Amino acid sequence: MRKENKIGLVLGGGAARGLAHIGLLEFFDEKGLRFDIICGNSMGAFIGALYLLNKDVYSLKQVLLDYLQNPLYRKLKFSYWLQSRKQGSVIHQMKGLIKKGVITFSFFRSCLVSNEVYDKVIGYFFDNYTFSDLRLPFGCSALDLASGQEIIFGKGPLKPAIMATCALPGILPPVKMGNCLLVDGGFINRVPVKLAHFLGADVTIAIDVGGNLTPPKSLNTGIEIVLRANAMVRYYLNQIQIKEADLVLKPRVGHIHWADFDRLSELIDLGRRCAEENWSQIRSILEI
């Protein structure tokens, strides 16, 4: 590859499944692979920014392991979404959440987690840091519910940008910025390859940790139909957007619940395995 070509790494959203990015980053570091630009949305932005703030992947893993033992993590209430680990129908899971008051709560409030808790959680990692503190150029984005536009972040304070791109609708609070009301960037651009090109990348490697579109177990209720239609729209939007990448890597993490952050070690291993299995393709794309 010509030296003037800039290599961009794009980390996709996927909540807990995004922890697999760490395994790929660890493998890339061991191989001496250096990127010029890193972009990500949602959990991909979180991991990408944290990676660029720490001196190496080992330090990144220690920060996350410490956090998962912190009482602050439990305040995110992800355990609510793990009450039905066995693969049942969507409506079965909804019934369980209704019994716990989670769904009823969302009818009257904008989100499950308070803004105060969310601010503390993201502040735990990114308080007082700016984009200029990162080791490489970095970008992420969020969806503005007011205008329907994708809002791009690439400079200024990190915490509000990460809060915006990770604000999972209905669970984490939307972020107010001027006239914008911002939520999870993964809802408009799960794997932001175009953003990496916008920031100057000539060649892009994208990591997609989102699930595949599998056959539904049931389409007998209105809520199941609505959720299925939404999943299809997001899936096919991502399929169109990700075609701009020169290489797409897909760790096999679809069997892990999106809220199961306690499976950190397993997810890291799955990410690393993906990198190992695709190393020849990576070398071919990068001509190394």
Coordinates of N, CA and C in Angstrom, one line a residue, residues 34-252:
R34 N -1.2 -0.2 12.4 CA -1.4 1.1 12.8 C -2.5 1.8 11.9
F35 N -3.5 2.4 12.5 CA -4.5 3.1 11.8 C -4.3 4.6 11.9
D36 N -4.8 5.3 10.9 CA -4.6 6.8 10.9 C -5.9 7.5 11.4
I37 N -7.0 6.8 11.3 CA -8.3 7.4 11.7 C -9.1 6.3 12.4
I38 N -9.8 6.6 13.4 CA -10.8 5.7 14.0 C -12.2 6.4 14.1
C39 N -13.2 5.7 13.7 CA -14.6 6.2 13.8 C -15.4 5.2 14.5
G40 N -16.5 5.6 15.1 CA -17.5 4.6 15.6 C -18.7 5.3 16.0
N41 N -19.8 4.5 16.2 CA -21.0 5.0 16.7 C -21.5 4.1 17.8
S42 N -22.3 4.7 18.8 CA -22.8 4.0 19.9 C -21.7 3.3 20.6
M43 N -21.8 2.0 20.9 CA -20.7 1.3 21.7 C -19.4 1.3 20.9
G44 N -19.4 1.4 19.6 CA -18.2 1.5 18.8 C -17.5 2.8 19.1
A45 N -18.2 3.9 19.3 CA -17.6 5.1 19.6 C -17.0 5.1 21.1
F46 N -17.8 4.5 22.0 CA -17.3 4.4 23.3 C -16.0 3.6 23.4
I47 N -15.9 2.5 22.8 CA -14.7 1.7 22.8 C -13.6 2.4 22.0
G48 N -13.9 3.0 20.9 CA -12.9 3.7 20.1 C -12.2 4.8 20.9
A49 N -13.1 5.6 21.5 CA -12.6 6.8 22.3 C -11.8 6.3 23.5
L50 N -12.2 5.3 24.2 CA -11.5 4.8 25.3 C -10.2 4.2 25.0
Y51 N -10.2 3.5 23.8 CA -8.9 3.0 23.3 C -7.9 4.1 23.1
L52 N -8.4 5.2 22.5 CA -7.5 6.2 22.1 C -7.0 7.1 23.3
L53 N -7.8 7.0 24.4 CA -7.4 7.7 25.6 C -6.3 6.9 26.4
N54 N -6.3 5.6 26.3 CA -5.4 4.7 27.0 C -4.2 4.4 26.2
K55 N -3.1 4.0 26.9 CA -1.9 3.8 26.2 C -1.9 2.5 25.4
D56 N -2.7 1.5 25.8 CA -2.8 0.2 25.2 C -4.1 -0.5 25.5
V57 N -4.3 -1.6 24.9 CA -5.5 -2.4 25.1 C -5.6 -2.9 26.5
Y58 N -4.4 -3.3 27.1 CA -4.4 -3.8 28.4 C -5.0 -2.8 29.4
S59 N -4.6 -1.6 29.3 CA -5.1 -0.5 30.1 C -6.6 -0.3 29.9
L60 N -7.0 -0.4 28.7 CA -8.4 -0.3 28.4 C -9.2 -1.4 29.1
K61 N -8.7 -2.6 29.0 CA -9.4 -3.7 29.7 C -9.5 -3.5 31.2
Q62 N -8.4 -3.0 31.8 CA -8.4 -2.8 33.2 C -9.5 -1.8 33.6
V63 N -9.6 -0.7 32.9 CA -10.5 0.3 33.1 C -12.0 -0.3 33.1
L64 N -12.3 -1.1 32.1 CA -13.6 -1.7 32.0 C -13.9 -2.7 33.1
L65 N -12.9 -3.5 33.5 CA -13.0 -4.5 34.5 C -13.3 -3.8 35.9
D66 N -12.6 -2.7 36.1 CA -12.8 -1.9 37.3 C -14.3 -1.4 37.3
Y67 N -14.7 -0.9 36.2 CA -16.0 -0.2 36.1 C -17.1 -1.3 36.3
L68 N -17.0 -2.5 35.8 CA -18.0 -3.5 36.0 C -18.2 -3.9 37.4
Q69 N -17.2 -3.6 38.3 CA -17.3 -3.9 39.7 C -17.8 -2.7 40.5
N70 N -18.0 -1.6 39.8 CA -18.4 -0.4 40.4 C -20.0 -0.3 40.6
P71 N -20.5 0.1 41.7 CA -22.0 0.1 41.9 C -22.6 1.0 40.8
L72 N -21.9 1.9 40.2 CA -22.4 2.8 39.2 C -22.9 2.0 38.0
Y73 N -22.3 0.9 37.7 CA -22.7 0.1 36.5 C -24.1 -0.5 36.7
R74 N -24.3 -0.9 37.9 CA -25.7 -1.5 38.2 C -26.8 -0.5 38.1
K75 N -26.5 0.7 38.3 CA -27.5 1.8 38.2 C -28.0 1.9 36.7
L76 N -27.3 1.4 35.8 CA -27.8 1.4 34.4 C -29.0 0.5 34.2
K77 N -29.2 -0.5 35.1 CA -30.4 -1.3 35.1 C -30.4 -2.3 33.9
F78 N -29.3 -2.6 33.4 CA -29.3 -3.6 32.2 C -29.9 -4.9 32.6
S79 N -29.8 -5.2 33.9 CA -30.3 -6.5 34.4 C -31.8 -6.7 34.1
Y80 N -32.5 -5.6 34.0 CA -34.0 -5.7 33.6 C -34.1 -6.5 32.2
W81 N -33.2 -6.2 31.3 CA -33.3 -6.7 30.0 C -32.7 -8.2 29.8
L82 N -32.2 -8.7 30.9 CA -31.6 -10.0 30.9 C -32.5 -11.0 31.6
Q83 N -33.7 -10.6 32.0 CA -34.6 -11.5 32.7 C -35.1 -12.7 31.9
S84 N -35.0 -12.5 30.6 CA -35.4 -13.6 29.7 C -34.2 -14.0 28.8
R85 N -33.2 -14.7 29.4 CA -32.1 -15.1 28.7 C -32.4 -16.2 27.7
K86 N -33.3 -17.0 28.0 CA -33.7 -18.1 27.0 C -34.4 -17.4 25.8
Q87 N -34.2 -17.9 24.7 CA -34.7 -17.3 23.5 C -36.2 -17.5 23.4
G88 N -37.0 -16.6 23.8 CA -38.4 -16.6 23.7 C -38.9 -15.6 22.7
S89 N -40.2 -15.5 22.6 CA -40.7 -14.5 21.7 C -40.6 -13.1 22.2
V90 N -40.6 -12.1 21.4 CA -40.5 -10.7 21.8 C -41.6 -10.4 22.8
I91 N -42.8 -10.9 22.5 CA -44.0 -10.6 23.4 C -43.8 -11.2 24.7
H92 N -43.2 -12.4 24.8 CA -42.9 -13.0 26.1 C -42.0 -12.2 26.9
Q93 N -40.9 -11.6 26.3 CA -40.0 -10.7 27.0 C -40.7 -9.5 27.4
M94 N -41.6 -8.9 26.5 CA -42.3 -7.7 26.9 C -43.2 -7.9 28.1
K95 N -43.8 -9.1 28.2 CA -44.7 -9.4 29.3 C -43.9 -9.4 30.6
G96 N -42.7 -10.0 30.6 CA -41.8 -10.0 31.7 C -41.4 -8.6 32.2
L97 N -41.1 -7.7 31.2 CA -40.8 -6.4 31.5 C -41.9 -5.5 32.0
I98 N -43.1 -5.8 31.5 CA -44.3 -5.2 32.0 C -44.5 -5.5 33.5
K99 N -44.3 -6.8 33.9 CA -44.5 -7.2 35.3 C -43.5 -6.4 36.1
K100 N -42.3 -6.1 35.6 CA -41.3 -5.4 36.4 C -41.6 -3.9 36.4
G101 N -42.5 -3.5 35.6 CA -42.8 -2.0 35.5 C -42.0 -1.3 34.5
V102 N -41.1 -2.0 33.8 CA -40.2 -1.3 32.9 C -40.9 -0.6 31.7
I103 N -41.8 -1.4 31.0 CA -42.5 -0.9 29.9 C -43.5 0.2 30.3
T104 N -44.3 0.0 31.4 CA -45.2 1.0 31.9 C -44.5 2.3 32.2
F105 N -43.3 2.2 32.8 CA -42.5 3.3 33.2 C -42.2 4.2 31.9
S106 N -41.9 3.5 30.8 CA -41.5 4.2 29.6 C -42.6 4.9 28.9
F107 N -43.9 4.6 29.3 CA -45.0 5.4 28.7 C -45.1 6.8 29.3
F108 N -44.5 7.0 30.5 CA -44.6 8.3 31.2 C -43.3 9.1 31.3
R109 N -42.2 8.4 31.0 CA -40.9 9.0 31.1 C -40.1 8.8 29.8
S110 N -39.2 9.7 29.5 CA -38.4 9.6 28.2 C -37.4 8.4 28.2
C111 N -37.1 7.9 29.4 CA -36.0 6.9 29.4 C -36.1 6.2 30.8
L112 N -35.4 5.0 30.8 CA -35.4 4.2 32.0 C -34.3 4.7 33.0
V113 N -33.2 5.1 32.5 CA -32.0 5.6 33.3 C -32.1 7.1 33.4
S114 N -31.9 7.7 34.6 CA -32.0 9.1 34.8 C -30.8 9.8 34.1
N115 N -30.9 11.1 33.8 CA -29.9 11.9 33.2 C -28.7 12.0 34.2
E116 N -29.0 12.1 35.4 CA -27.9 12.2 36.5 C -27.0 10.9 36.5
V117 N -27.7 9.8 36.4 CA -26.9 8.5 36.4 C -26.1 8.4 35.1
Y118 N -26.7 8.7 34.0 CA -26.0 8.6 32.7 C -24.8 9.5 32.6
D119 N -25.0 10.7 33.1 CA -23.9 11.7 33.1 C -22.7 11.2 34.0
K120 N -23.0 10.6 35.1 CA -22.0 10.0 36.0 C -21.3 8.9 35.3
V121 N -22.0 8.0 34.6 CA -21.5 6.8 34.0 C -20.5 7.2 32.9
I122 N -20.9 8.1 32.0 CA -20.0 8.5 30.9 C -18.9 9.4 31.4
G123 N -19.2 10.2 32.5 CA -18.2 11.0 33.1 C -17.1 10.2 33.8
Y124 N -17.4 9.0 34.2 CA -16.5 8.1 34.8 C -15.3 7.8 33.9
F125 N -15.6 7.8 32.6 CA -14.6 7.5 31.6 C -14.0 8.7 30.9
F126 N -14.9 9.7 30.7 CA -14.5 10.8 29.8 C -14.6 12.2 30.3
D127 N -14.8 12.4 31.6 CA -14.8 13.7 32.2 C -13.5 14.4 31.9
N128 N -13.7 15.7 31.5 CA -12.5 16.6 31.3 C -11.6 16.3 30.2
Y129 N -12.0 15.3 29.3 CA -11.2 15.0 28.1 C -11.9 15.7 26.9
T130 N -11.0 16.0 25.9 CA -11.5 16.5 24.6 C -11.0 15.6 23.5
F131 N -11.6 15.8 22.3 CA -11.1 15.1 21.1 C -9.6 15.3 20.9
S132 N -9.1 16.4 21.3 CA -7.6 16.7 21.1 C -6.8 15.8 22.0
D133 N -7.4 15.2 23.0 CA -6.6 14.4 23.9 C -6.4 13.0 23.4
L134 N -7.1 12.6 22.3 CA -7.0 11.3 21.7 C -5.8 11.1 20.8
R135 N -5.3 9.9 20.8 CA -4.0 9.6 20.0 C -4.1 9.8 18.5
L136 N -5.4 9.6 18.0 CA -5.6 9.7 16.6 C -6.8 10.5 16.3
P137 N -7.0 11.0 15.1 CA -8.3 11.6 14.7 C -9.4 10.7 14.9
F138 N -10.5 11.2 15.5 CA -11.6 10.3 15.9 C -12.9 11.0 15.6
G139 N -13.9 10.2 15.1 CA -15.2 10.8 14.9 C -16.4 9.9 15.3
C140 N -17.5 10.5 15.6 CA -18.7 9.7 15.9 C -19.9 10.6 15.6
S141 N -21.1 10.0 15.6 CA -22.2 10.8 15.3 C -23.5 10.4 16.1
A142 N -24.5 11.2 16.1 CA -25.8 10.9 16.7 C -26.9 11.3 15.8
L143 N -28.1 10.8 16.1 CA -29.3 11.1 15.4 C -30.1 12.2 16.1
D144 N -30.3 13.3 15.4 CA -31.1 14.4 15.9 C -32.6 14.1 15.7
L145 N -33.4 13.9 16.7 CA -34.8 13.5 16.6 C -35.6 14.7 16.1
A146 N -35.1 15.9 16.3 CA -35.9 17.1 15.9 C -35.8 17.3 14.4
S147 N -34.6 17.1 13.8 CA -34.5 17.4 12.3 C -34.4 16.1 11.5
G148 N -34.0 15.0 12.1 CA -33.8 13.8 11.4 C -32.4 13.7 10.8
Q149 N -31.6 14.6 11.1 CA -30.2 14.7 10.6 C -29.2 13.9 11.4
E150 N -28.1 13.5 10.8 CA -27.0 12.9 11.5 C -26.1 14.0 11.9
I151 N -25.8 14.1 13.2 CA -24.9 15.1 13.7 C -23.6 14.5 14.0
I152 N -22.5 15.1 13.4 CA -21.2 14.6 13.5 C -20.4 15.3 14.6
F153 N -19.6 14.5 15.3 CA -18.7 15.0 16.4 C -17.3 14.7 16.0
G154 N -16.4 15.7 16.1 CA -15.0 15.4 15.8 C -14.0 16.4 16.5
K155 N -14.6 17.3 17.3 CA -13.8 18.2 18.1 C -14.6 18.6 19.4
G156 N -13.9 19.3 20.3 CA -14.6 19.7 21.5 C -14.6 18.7 22.6
P157 N -15.4 18.8 23.7 CA -15.4 17.9 24.8 C -15.9 16.5 24.4
L158 N -15.3 15.5 24.9 CA -15.7 14.1 24.6 C -17.0 13.6 25.2
K159 N -17.2 14.0 26.5 CA -18.3 13.4 27.2 C -19.7 13.7 26.6
P160 N -20.0 14.9 26.2 CA -21.3 15.0 25.5 C -21.5 14.3 24.2
A161 N -20.4 14.2 23.5 CA -20.4 13.4 22.2 C -20.7 12.0 22.4
I162 N -20.0 11.4 23.4 CA -20.2 10.0 23.7 C -21.6 9.7 24.3
M163 N -22.0 10.6 25.2 CA -23.4 10.5 25.7 C -24.4 10.5 24.6
A164 N -24.2 11.4 23.6 CA -25.2 11.5 22.5 C -25.2 10.2 21.6
T165 N -24.0 9.8 21.2 CA -23.9 8.6 20.3 C -24.3 7.3 21.0
C166 N -24.3 7.3 22.3 CA -24.7 6.0 23.0 C -26.1 6.1 23.6
A167 N -26.8 7.2 23.4 CA -28.1 7.3 24.1 C -29.2 6.4 23.5
L168 N -29.2 5.2 23.9 CA -30.2 4.2 23.4 C -31.6 4.7 23.7
P169 N -32.4 4.9 22.7 CA -33.8 5.5 22.9 C -34.6 4.6 23.8
G170 N -35.2 5.3 24.8 CA -36.1 4.7 25.7 C -35.4 4.1 26.9
I171 N -34.1 3.9 26.8 CA -33.3 3.4 28.0 C -32.4 4.4 28.5
L172 N -31.6 5.1 27.7 CA -30.7 6.1 28.1 C -31.3 7.5 27.6
P173 N -31.0 8.5 28.4 CA -31.7 9.8 28.1 C -31.1 10.5 26.8
P174 N -32.0 11.1 26.0 CA -31.5 11.8 24.9 C -30.7 13.0 25.3
V175 N -29.8 13.5 24.5 CA -29.0 14.6 24.9 C -29.4 15.9 24.2
K176 N -29.7 16.9 24.9 CA -30.1 18.2 24.4 C -28.9 19.1 24.1
M177 N -28.8 19.5 22.8 CA -27.7 20.4 22.4 C -28.3 21.5 21.5
G178 N -28.5 22.7 22.0 CA -29.1 23.7 21.2 C -30.5 23.3 20.8
N179 N -30.8 23.3 19.6 CA -32.2 22.9 19.1 C -32.3 21.4 18.8
C180 N -31.2 20.7 19.0 CA -31.1 19.3 18.7 C -31.4 18.4 19.9
L181 N -32.1 17.3 19.7 CA -32.3 16.3 20.7 C -31.7 15.0 20.2
L182 N -30.6 14.6 20.7 CA -29.7 13.6 20.1 C -29.9 12.2 20.8
V183 N -29.9 11.2 20.0 CA -29.9 9.8 20.4 C -28.9 9.0 19.7
D184 N -28.8 7.8 20.1 CA -27.9 6.7 19.6 C -27.6 6.9 18.1
G185 N -26.3 7.1 17.8 CA -25.9 7.2 16.4 C -26.1 6.0 15.6
G186 N -26.2 4.8 16.2 CA -26.4 3.6 15.6 C -27.7 3.5 14.9
F187 N -28.7 4.3 15.3 CA -30.0 4.3 14.6 C -30.0 4.9 13.3
I188 N -29.0 5.7 13.0 CA -29.0 6.3 11.6 C -27.7 5.8 10.8
N189 N -26.7 5.3 11.5 CA -25.5 4.9 10.9 C -24.7 4.0 11.8
R190 N -25.1 2.7 11.8 CA -24.6 1.8 12.8 C -23.1 1.6 12.7
V191 N -22.6 1.6 11.4 CA -21.1 1.4 11.2 C -20.7 2.6 10.3
P192 N -20.3 3.7 10.8 CA -20.1 4.9 10.1 C -18.9 5.0 9.2
V193 N -18.9 4.2 8.1 CA -17.8 4.1 7.1 C -17.7 5.5 6.4
K194 N -18.8 6.1 6.0 CA -18.7 7.4 5.3 C -18.1 8.4 6.2
L195 N -18.3 8.4 7.5 CA -17.6 9.4 8.3 C -16.1 9.2 8.3
A196 N -15.6 8.0 8.3 CA -14.2 7.7 8.2 C -13.6 8.3 6.9
H197 N -14.3 8.2 5.8 CA -13.9 8.7 4.5 C -13.9 10.3 4.6
F198 N -14.9 10.8 5.3 CA -15.1 12.3 5.4 C -13.9 12.8 6.2
L199 N -13.4 12.0 7.2 CA -12.2 12.5 8.0 C -10.9 12.2 7.3
G200 N -10.9 11.6 6.1 CA -9.7 11.5 5.3 C -9.2 10.1 5.1
A201 N -9.9 9.1 5.5 CA -9.5 7.7 5.2 C -9.6 7.3 3.8
D202 N -8.6 6.7 3.2 CA -8.6 6.2 1.9 C -9.0 4.8 1.8
V203 N -8.7 4.0 2.8 CA -9.0 2.6 2.9 C -9.7 2.4 4.3
T204 N -10.8 1.6 4.3 CA -11.5 1.4 5.6 C -11.7 -0.1 5.9
I205 N -11.5 -0.4 7.1 CA -11.9 -1.7 7.7 C -13.0 -1.5 8.7
A206 N -14.1 -2.1 8.4 CA -15.3 -1.9 9.3 C -15.5 -3.2 10.1
I207 N -15.9 -3.0 11.4 CA -16.2 -4.1 12.2 C -17.7 -4.0 12.6
D208 N -18.5 -4.9 12.2 CA -19.9 -4.9 12.4 C -20.3 -6.0 13.4
V209 N -20.7 -5.5 14.6 CA -21.1 -6.5 15.7 C -22.6 -6.6 15.8
G210 N -23.3 -6.0 14.9 CA -24.8 -6.1 14.9 C -25.2 -7.5 14.5
G211 N -26.4 -7.9 14.9 CA -27.0 -9.2 14.6 C -27.5 -9.3 13.2
N212 N -27.6 -10.5 12.7 CA -28.2 -10.8 11.4 C -29.7 -10.8 11.5
L213 N -30.3 -10.7 10.3 CA -31.8 -10.7 10.3 C -32.2 -12.1 10.2
T214 N -32.5 -12.7 11.4 CA -33.0 -14.1 11.4 C -34.5 -14.2 11.3
P215 N -35.0 -15.4 10.9 CA -36.5 -15.6 10.8 C -37.1 -15.3 12.2
P216 N -38.3 -14.6 12.2 CA -39.0 -14.4 13.5 C -39.6 -15.6 14.0
K217 N -39.7 -15.7 15.4 CA -40.3 -16.8 16.0 C -41.8 -16.7 15.9
S218 N -42.3 -15.4 16.0 CA -43.7 -15.2 16.0 C -44.0 -13.8 15.4
L219 N -45.1 -13.7 14.6 CA -45.6 -12.4 14.1 C -47.1 -12.4 14.3
N220 N -47.5 -12.7 15.5 CA -49.0 -12.8 15.8 C -49.6 -11.6 16.5
T221 N -48.7 -10.7 17.0 CA -49.2 -9.5 17.7 C -48.7 -8.2 17.0
G222 N -49.4 -7.1 17.4 CA -49.0 -5.8 16.8 C -47.6 -5.4 17.2
I223 N -47.3 -5.6 18.4 CA -45.9 -5.2 18.9 C -44.8 -6.0 18.2
E224 N -45.1 -7.3 18.0 CA -44.1 -8.1 17.3 C -43.9 -7.7 15.8
I225 N -45.0 -7.3 15.2 CA -44.9 -6.8 13.8 C -44.2 -5.5 13.7
V226 N -44.5 -4.6 14.6 CA -43.8 -3.3 14.6 C -42.3 -3.4 14.9
L227 N -42.0 -4.2 15.9 CA -40.5 -4.4 16.2 C -39.8 -5.1 15.0
R228 N -40.5 -6.1 14.4 CA -39.9 -6.8 13.2 C -39.7 -5.8 12.1
A229 N -40.6 -5.0 11.8 CA -40.5 -4.0 10.7 C -39.3 -3.0 11.0
N230 N -39.2 -2.6 12.2 CA -38.2 -1.7 12.6 C -36.8 -2.3 12.5
A231 N -36.7 -3.6 12.9 CA -35.5 -4.3 12.8 C -35.0 -4.5 11.3
M232 N -36.0 -4.7 10.4 CA -35.7 -4.9 9.0 C -35.2 -3.6 8.4
V233 N -35.8 -2.5 8.7 CA -35.4 -1.2 8.2 C -34.0 -0.9 8.6
R234 N -33.6 -1.1 9.9 CA -32.3 -0.8 10.4 C -31.3 -1.8 9.7
Y235 N -31.7 -3.0 9.6 CA -30.8 -4.0 9.0 C -30.4 -3.6 7.6
Y236 N -31.4 -3.3 6.7 CA -31.1 -3.1 5.3 C -30.5 -1.7 5.1
L237 N -30.7 -0.7 6.0 CA -30.0 0.5 6.0 C -28.5 0.3 6.2
N238 N -28.2 -0.6 7.2 CA -26.8 -0.9 7.5 C -26.2 -1.6 6.3
Q239 N -26.9 -2.5 5.7 CA -26.3 -3.2 4.6 C -25.9 -2.3 3.4
I240 N -26.7 -1.3 3.2 CA -26.4 -0.3 2.2 C -25.2 0.6 2.6
Q241 N -25.2 1.1 3.8 CA -24.1 2.0 4.3 C -22.8 1.3 4.4
I242 N -22.8 0.0 4.8 CA -21.5 -0.7 5.0 C -20.8 -1.1 3.8
K243 N -21.5 -1.0 2.6 CA -20.9 -1.4 1.4 C -19.7 -0.5 1.0
E244 N -19.6 0.7 1.6 CA -18.6 1.7 1.3 C -17.2 1.2 1.9
A245 N -17.2 0.2 2.8 CA -16.0 -0.2 3.4 C -15.2 -1.2 2.5
D246 N -13.9 -1.1 2.6 CA -13.1 -2.0 1.8 C -13.1 -3.4 2.3
L247 N -13.3 -3.6 3.6 CA -13.4 -4.9 4.2 C -14.3 -4.8 5.4
V248 N -15.2 -5.8 5.5 CA -16.1 -5.8 6.7 C -15.8 -7.1 7.5
L249 N -15.6 -6.9 8.8 CA -15.4 -8.0 9.7 C -16.6 -8.2 10.6
K250 N -17.0 -9.4 10.8 CA -18.2 -9.6 11.6 C -17.9 -10.7 12.6
P251 N -17.6 -10.3 13.8 CA -17.4 -11.3 14.9 C -18.7 -12.0 15.2
R252 N -18.6 -13.3 15.5 CA -19.8 -14.1 15.7 C -20.3 -13.9 17.2

